PDB file of C-alpha atoms in Angstrom:
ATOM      1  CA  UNK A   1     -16.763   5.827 -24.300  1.00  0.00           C
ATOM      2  CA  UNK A   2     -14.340   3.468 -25.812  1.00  0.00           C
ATOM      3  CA  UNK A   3     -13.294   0.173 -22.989  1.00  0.00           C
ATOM      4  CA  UNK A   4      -9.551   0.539 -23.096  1.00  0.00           C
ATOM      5  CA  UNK A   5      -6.744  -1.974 -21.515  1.00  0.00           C
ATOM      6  CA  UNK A   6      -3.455  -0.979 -20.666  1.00  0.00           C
ATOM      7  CA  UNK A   7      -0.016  -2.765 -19.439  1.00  0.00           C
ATOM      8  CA  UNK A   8       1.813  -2.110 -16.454  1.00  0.00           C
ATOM      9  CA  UNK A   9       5.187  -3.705 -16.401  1.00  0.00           C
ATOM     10  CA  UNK A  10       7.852  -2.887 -13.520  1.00  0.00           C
ATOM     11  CA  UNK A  11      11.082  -4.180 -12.653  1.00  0.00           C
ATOM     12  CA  UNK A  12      12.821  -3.043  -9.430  1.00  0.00           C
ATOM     13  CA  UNK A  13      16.331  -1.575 -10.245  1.00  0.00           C
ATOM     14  CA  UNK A  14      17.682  -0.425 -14.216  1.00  0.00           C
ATOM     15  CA  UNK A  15      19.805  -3.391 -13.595  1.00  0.00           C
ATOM     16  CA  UNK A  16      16.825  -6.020 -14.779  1.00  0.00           C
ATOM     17  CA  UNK A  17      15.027  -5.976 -17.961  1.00  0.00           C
ATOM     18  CA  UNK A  18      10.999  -5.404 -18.765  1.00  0.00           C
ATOM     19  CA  UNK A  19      11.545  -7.377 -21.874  1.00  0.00           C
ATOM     20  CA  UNK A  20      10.030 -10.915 -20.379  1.00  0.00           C
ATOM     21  CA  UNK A  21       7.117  -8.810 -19.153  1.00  0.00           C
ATOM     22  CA  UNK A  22       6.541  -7.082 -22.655  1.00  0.00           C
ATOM     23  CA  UNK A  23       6.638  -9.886 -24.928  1.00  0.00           C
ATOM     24  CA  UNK A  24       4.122 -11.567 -22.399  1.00  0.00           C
ATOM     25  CA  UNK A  25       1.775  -8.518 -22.868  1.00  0.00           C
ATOM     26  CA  UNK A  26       2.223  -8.278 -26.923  1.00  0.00           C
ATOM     27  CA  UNK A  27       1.481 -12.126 -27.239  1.00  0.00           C
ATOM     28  CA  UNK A  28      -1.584 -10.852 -25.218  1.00  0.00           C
ATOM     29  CA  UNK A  29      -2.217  -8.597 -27.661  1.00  0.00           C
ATOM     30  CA  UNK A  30      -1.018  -5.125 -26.248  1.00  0.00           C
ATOM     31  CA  UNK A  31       0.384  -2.577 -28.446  1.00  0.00           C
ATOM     32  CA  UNK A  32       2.993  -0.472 -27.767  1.00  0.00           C
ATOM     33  CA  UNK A  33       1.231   2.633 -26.487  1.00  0.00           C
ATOM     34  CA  UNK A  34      -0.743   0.432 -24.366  1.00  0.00           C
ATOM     35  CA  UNK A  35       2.074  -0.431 -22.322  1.00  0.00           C
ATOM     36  CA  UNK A  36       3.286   1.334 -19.311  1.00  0.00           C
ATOM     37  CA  UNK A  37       6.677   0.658 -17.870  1.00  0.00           C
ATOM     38  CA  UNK A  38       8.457   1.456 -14.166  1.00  0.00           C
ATOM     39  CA  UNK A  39      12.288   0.502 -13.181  1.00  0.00           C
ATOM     40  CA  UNK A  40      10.858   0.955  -9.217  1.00  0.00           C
ATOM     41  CA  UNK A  41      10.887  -0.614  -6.307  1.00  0.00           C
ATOM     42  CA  UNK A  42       7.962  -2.310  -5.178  1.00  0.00           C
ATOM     43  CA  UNK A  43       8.527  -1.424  -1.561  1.00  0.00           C
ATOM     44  CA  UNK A  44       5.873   1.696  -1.365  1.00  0.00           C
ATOM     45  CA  UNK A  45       3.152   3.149  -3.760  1.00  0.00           C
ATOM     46  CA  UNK A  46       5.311   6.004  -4.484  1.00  0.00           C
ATOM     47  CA  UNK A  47       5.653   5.549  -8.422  1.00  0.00           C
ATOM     48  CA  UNK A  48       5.189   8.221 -10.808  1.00  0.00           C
ATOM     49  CA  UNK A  49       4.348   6.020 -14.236  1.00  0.00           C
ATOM     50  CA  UNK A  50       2.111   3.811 -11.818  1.00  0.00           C
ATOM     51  CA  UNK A  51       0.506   6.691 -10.207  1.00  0.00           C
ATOM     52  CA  UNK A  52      -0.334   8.317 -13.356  1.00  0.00           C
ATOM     53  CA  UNK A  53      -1.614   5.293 -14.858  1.00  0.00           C
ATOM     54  CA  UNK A  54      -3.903   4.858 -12.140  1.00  0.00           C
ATOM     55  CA  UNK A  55      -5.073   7.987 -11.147  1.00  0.00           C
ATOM     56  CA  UNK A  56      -5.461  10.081 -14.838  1.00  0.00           C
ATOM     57  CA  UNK A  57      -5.277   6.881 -17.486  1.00  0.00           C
ATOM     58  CA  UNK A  58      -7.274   3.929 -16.511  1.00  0.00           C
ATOM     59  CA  UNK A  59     -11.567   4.996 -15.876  1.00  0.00           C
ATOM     60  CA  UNK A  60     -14.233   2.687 -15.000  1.00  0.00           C
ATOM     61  CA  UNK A  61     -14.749  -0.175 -17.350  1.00  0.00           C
ATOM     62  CA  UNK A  62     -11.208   0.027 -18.849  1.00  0.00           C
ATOM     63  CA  UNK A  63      -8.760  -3.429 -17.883  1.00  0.00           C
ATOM     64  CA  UNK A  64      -5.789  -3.536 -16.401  1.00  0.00           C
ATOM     65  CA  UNK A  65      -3.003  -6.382 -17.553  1.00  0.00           C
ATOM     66  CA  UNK A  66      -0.142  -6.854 -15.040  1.00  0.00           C
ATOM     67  CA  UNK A  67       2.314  -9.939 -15.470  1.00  0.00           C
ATOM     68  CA  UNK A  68       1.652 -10.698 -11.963  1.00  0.00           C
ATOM     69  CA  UNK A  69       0.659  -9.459  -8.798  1.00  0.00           C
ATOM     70  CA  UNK A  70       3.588  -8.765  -7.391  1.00  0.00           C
ATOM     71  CA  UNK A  71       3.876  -5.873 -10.071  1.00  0.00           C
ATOM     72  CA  UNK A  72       0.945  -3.790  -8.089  1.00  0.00           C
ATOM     73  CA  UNK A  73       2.611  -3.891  -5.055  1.00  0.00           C
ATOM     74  CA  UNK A  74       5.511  -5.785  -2.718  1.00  0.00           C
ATOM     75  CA  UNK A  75       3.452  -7.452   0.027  1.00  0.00           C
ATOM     76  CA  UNK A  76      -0.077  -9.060   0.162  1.00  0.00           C
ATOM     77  CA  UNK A  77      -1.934  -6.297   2.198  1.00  0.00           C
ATOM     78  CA  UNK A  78      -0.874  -2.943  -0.468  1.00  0.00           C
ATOM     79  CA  UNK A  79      -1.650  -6.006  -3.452  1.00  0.00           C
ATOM     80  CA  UNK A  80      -5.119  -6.072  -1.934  1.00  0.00           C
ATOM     81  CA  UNK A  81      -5.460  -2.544  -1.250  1.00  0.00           C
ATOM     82  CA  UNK A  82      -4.529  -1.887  -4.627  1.00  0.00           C
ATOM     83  CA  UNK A  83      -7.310  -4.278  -5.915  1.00  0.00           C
ATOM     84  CA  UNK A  84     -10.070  -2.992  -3.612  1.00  0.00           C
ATOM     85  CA  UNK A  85      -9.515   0.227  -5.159  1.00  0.00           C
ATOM     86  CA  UNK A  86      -9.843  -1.080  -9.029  1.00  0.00           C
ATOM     87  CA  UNK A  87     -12.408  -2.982  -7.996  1.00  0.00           C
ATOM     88  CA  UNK A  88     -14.155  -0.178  -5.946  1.00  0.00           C
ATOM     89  CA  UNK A  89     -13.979   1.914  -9.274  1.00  0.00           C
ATOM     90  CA  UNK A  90     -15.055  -0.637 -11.889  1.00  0.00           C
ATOM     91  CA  UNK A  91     -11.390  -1.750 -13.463  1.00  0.00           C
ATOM     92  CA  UNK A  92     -10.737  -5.016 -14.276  1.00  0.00           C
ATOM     93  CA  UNK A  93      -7.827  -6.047 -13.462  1.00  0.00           C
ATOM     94  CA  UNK A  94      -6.411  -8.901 -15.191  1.00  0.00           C
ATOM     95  CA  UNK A  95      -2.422 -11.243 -13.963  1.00  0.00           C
ATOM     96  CA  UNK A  96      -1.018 -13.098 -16.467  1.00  0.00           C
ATOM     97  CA  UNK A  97      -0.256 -15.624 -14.181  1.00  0.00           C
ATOM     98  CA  UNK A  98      -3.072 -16.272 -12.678  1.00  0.00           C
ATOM     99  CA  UNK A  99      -5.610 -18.198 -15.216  1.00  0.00           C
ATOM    100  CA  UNK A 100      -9.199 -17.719 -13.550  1.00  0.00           C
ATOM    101  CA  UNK A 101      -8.530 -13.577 -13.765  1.00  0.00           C
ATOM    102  CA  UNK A 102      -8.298 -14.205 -17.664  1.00  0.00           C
ATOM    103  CA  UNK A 103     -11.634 -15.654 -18.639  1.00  0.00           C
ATOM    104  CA  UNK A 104     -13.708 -14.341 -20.798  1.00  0.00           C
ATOM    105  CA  UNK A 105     -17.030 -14.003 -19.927  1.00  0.00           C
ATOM    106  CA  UNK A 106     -20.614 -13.027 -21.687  1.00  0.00           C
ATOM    107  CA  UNK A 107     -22.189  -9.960 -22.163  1.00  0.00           C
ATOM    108  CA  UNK A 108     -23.491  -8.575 -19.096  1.00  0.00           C
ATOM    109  CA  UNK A 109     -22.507 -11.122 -16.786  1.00  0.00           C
ATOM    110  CA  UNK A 110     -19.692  -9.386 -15.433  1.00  0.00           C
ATOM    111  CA  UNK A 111     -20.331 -10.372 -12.343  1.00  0.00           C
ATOM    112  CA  UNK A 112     -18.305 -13.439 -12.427  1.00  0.00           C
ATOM    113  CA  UNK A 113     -15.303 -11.242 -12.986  1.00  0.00           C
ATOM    114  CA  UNK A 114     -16.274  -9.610  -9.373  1.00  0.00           C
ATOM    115  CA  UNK A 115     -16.382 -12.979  -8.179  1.00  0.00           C
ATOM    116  CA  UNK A 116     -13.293 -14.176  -9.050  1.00  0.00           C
ATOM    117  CA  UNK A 117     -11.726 -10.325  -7.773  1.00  0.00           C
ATOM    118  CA  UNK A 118     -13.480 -11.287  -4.196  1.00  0.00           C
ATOM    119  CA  UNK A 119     -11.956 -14.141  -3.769  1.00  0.00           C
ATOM    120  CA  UNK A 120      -8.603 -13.099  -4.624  1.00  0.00           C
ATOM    121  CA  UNK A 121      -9.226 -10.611  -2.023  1.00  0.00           C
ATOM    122  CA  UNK A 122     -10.290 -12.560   0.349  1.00  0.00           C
ATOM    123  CA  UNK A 123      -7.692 -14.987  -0.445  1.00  0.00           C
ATOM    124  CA  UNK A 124      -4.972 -12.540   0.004  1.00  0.00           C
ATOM    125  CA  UNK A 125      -6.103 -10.659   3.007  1.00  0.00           C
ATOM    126  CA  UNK A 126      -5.968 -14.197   4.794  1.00  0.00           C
ATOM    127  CA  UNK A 127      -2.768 -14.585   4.098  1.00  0.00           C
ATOM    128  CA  UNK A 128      -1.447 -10.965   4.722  1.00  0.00           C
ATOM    129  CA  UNK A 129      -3.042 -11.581   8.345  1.00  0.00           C
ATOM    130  CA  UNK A 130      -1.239 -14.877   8.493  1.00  0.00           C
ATOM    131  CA  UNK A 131       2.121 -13.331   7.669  1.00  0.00           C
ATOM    132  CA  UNK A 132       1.192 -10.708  10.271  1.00  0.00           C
ATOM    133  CA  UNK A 133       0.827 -13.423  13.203  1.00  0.00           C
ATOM    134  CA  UNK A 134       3.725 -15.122  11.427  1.00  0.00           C
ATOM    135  CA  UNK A 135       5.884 -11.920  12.604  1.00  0.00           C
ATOM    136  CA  UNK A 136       4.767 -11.463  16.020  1.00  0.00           C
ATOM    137  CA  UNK A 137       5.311 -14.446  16.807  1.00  0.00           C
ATOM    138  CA  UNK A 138       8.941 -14.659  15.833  1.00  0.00           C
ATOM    139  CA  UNK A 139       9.251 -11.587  17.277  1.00  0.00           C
ATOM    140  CA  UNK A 140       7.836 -12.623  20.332  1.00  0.00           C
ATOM    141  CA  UNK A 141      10.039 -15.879  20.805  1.00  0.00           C
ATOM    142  CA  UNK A 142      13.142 -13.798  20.215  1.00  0.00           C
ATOM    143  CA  UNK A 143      12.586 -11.515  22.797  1.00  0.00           C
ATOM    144  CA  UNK A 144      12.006 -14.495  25.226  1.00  0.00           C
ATOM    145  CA  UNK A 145      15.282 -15.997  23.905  1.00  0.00           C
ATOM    146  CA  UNK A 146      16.945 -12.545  24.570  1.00  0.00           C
ATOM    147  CA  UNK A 147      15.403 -11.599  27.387  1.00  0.00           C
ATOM    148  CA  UNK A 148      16.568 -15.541  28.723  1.00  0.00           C
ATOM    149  CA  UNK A 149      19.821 -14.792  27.814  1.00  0.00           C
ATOM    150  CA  UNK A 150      20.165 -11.421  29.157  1.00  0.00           C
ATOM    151  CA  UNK A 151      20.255  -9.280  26.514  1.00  0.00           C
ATOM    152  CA  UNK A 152      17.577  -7.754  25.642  1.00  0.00           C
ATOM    153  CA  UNK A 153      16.669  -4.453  27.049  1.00  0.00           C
ATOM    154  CA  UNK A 154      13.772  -3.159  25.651  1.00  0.00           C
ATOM    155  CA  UNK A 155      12.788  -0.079  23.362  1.00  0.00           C
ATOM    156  CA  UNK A 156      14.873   2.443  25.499  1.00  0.00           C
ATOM    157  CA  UNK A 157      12.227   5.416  27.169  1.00  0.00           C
ATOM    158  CA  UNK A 158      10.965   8.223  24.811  1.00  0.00           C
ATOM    159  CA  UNK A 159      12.881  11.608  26.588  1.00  0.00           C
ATOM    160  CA  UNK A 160      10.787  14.458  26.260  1.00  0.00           C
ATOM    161  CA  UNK A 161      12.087  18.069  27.466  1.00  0.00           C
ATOM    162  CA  UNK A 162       8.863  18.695  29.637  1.00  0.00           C
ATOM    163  CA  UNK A 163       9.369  22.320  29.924  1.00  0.00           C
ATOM    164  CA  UNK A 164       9.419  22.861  26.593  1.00  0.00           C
ATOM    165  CA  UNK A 165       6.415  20.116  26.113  1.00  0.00           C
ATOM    166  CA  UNK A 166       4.712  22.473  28.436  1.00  0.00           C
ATOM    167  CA  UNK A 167       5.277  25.625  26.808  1.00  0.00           C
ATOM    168  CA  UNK A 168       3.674  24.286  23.577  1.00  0.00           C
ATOM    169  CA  UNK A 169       1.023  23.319  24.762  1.00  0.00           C
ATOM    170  CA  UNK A 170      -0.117  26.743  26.406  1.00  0.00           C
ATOM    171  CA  UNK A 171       0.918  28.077  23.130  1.00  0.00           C
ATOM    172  CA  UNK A 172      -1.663  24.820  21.493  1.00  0.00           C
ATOM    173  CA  UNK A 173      -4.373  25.971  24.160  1.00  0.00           C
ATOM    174  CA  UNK A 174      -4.523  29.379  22.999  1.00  0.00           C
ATOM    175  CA  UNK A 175      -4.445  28.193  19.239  1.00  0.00           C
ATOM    176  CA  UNK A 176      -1.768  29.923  18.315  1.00  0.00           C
ATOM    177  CA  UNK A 177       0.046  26.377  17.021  1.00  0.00           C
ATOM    178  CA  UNK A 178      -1.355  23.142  16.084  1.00  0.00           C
ATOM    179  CA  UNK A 179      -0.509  19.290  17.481  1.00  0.00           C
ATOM    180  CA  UNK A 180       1.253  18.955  14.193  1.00  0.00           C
ATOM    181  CA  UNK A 181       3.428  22.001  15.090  1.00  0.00           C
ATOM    182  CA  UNK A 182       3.631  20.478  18.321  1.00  0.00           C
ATOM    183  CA  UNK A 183       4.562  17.123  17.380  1.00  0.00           C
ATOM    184  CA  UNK A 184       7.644  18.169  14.945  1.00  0.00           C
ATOM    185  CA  UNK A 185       8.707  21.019  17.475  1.00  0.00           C
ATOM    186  CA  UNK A 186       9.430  17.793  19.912  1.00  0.00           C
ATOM    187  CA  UNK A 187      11.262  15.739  16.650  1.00  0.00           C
ATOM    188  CA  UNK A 188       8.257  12.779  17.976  1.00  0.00           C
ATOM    189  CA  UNK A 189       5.125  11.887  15.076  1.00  0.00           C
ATOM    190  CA  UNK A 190       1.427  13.231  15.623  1.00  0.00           C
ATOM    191  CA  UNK A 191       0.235   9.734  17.201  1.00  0.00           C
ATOM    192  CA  UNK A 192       3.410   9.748  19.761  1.00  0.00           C
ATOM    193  CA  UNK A 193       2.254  13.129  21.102  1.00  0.00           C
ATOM    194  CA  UNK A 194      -1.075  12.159  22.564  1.00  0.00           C
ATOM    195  CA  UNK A 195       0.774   9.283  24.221  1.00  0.00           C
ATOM    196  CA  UNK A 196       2.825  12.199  25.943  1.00  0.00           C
ATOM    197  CA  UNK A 197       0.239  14.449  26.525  1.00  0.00           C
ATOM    198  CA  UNK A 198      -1.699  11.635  28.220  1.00  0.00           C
ATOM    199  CA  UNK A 199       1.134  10.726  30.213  1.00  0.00           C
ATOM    200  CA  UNK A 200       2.160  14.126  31.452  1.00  0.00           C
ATOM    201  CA  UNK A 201      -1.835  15.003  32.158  1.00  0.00           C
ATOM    202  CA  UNK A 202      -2.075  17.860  29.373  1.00  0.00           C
ATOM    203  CA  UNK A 203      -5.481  17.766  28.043  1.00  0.00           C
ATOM    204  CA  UNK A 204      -7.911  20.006  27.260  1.00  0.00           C
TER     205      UNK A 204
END
């Protein structure tokens, strides 16, 4: 089967224009049916032209061109996540921007390419953990200026109507619903709902 590449270009609202992108990828030698384009936020995976790029276009040994790697997703951890999973299924992918993900290499010695994907993995789950320690901490030091100054009051208690908590779950123990069922009955999500259950003593 034929290697193929293909071009993903996205900007985030109709407002801005792909053109920069696709002249980038046509100097790179792309032709026009080799070129997908979004107008899509970058906030969540949720794109149809990037979704069906990924999941029904591109197959193991094919290349993926992207302008740069803020294109596959909007933060560091879904960019690495995204390039576990073409690495994870034998896709190159290739950003414009970034030289050493453009070299050419010899004949079965692909494994430089994996290489150079490692380290940008690496690289960027580093600094998605950074950014994550970043946060709490700010977090953390406004509170204690809040908290100093007397206003902050906490995440305000989860109310739960307990009868009807308890009625569910005799309904749960007998199978006739699930914790899902339970969990949306109550307007609280699926992980919230063993917290309850644990703190009213329900368990089976």
């Amino acid at each position: 089967m034929d290697k193929r590449t293909y071009y993903y270009a996205r900007v985030s609202s109709k407002s801005q224009n792909l053109a920069r992108q696709i002249e980038a990828f046509k100097k790179d030698g792309a032709n026009d049916h080799d070129i997908i384009t979004e107008q899509q936020s970058g906030k969540n995976m949720d794109r149809p032209e990037y979704q069906a790029m990924k999941m029904h276009m591109l197959r193991p040994g094919d290349t993926l061109v992207v302008m740069s790697l803020d294109r596959l997703g909007r933060n560091k951890e879904a960019i690495k996540e995204e390039l576990r999973y073409y690495k994870e299924h034998h896709i190159r992918v290739r950003i414009l921007d970034l030289p050493t993900t453009n070299i050419n290499v010899p004949q079965n010695q692909e494994w430089v390419i994996d290489v150079v994907n490692n380290i940008l993995i690496e690289v960027l789950s580093a600094m998605a953990e950074q950014e994550r320690l970043t946060i709490r901490k700010r977090q953390a030091e406004g509170i204690a200026i809040a908290k100093k100054a007397g206003k902050y009051k906490g995440k305000p208690p989860l109310k739960i109507d307990e009868d009807k908590l308890r009625k569910l779950f005799d309904e749960y123990k007998v199978r006739k619903i699930t914790k899902v069922k339970m969990a949306k009955e109550l307007g609280i999500s699926r992980p919230t709902l063993n917290r309850v259950l644990d703190r009213y003593g329900l368990k089976i």
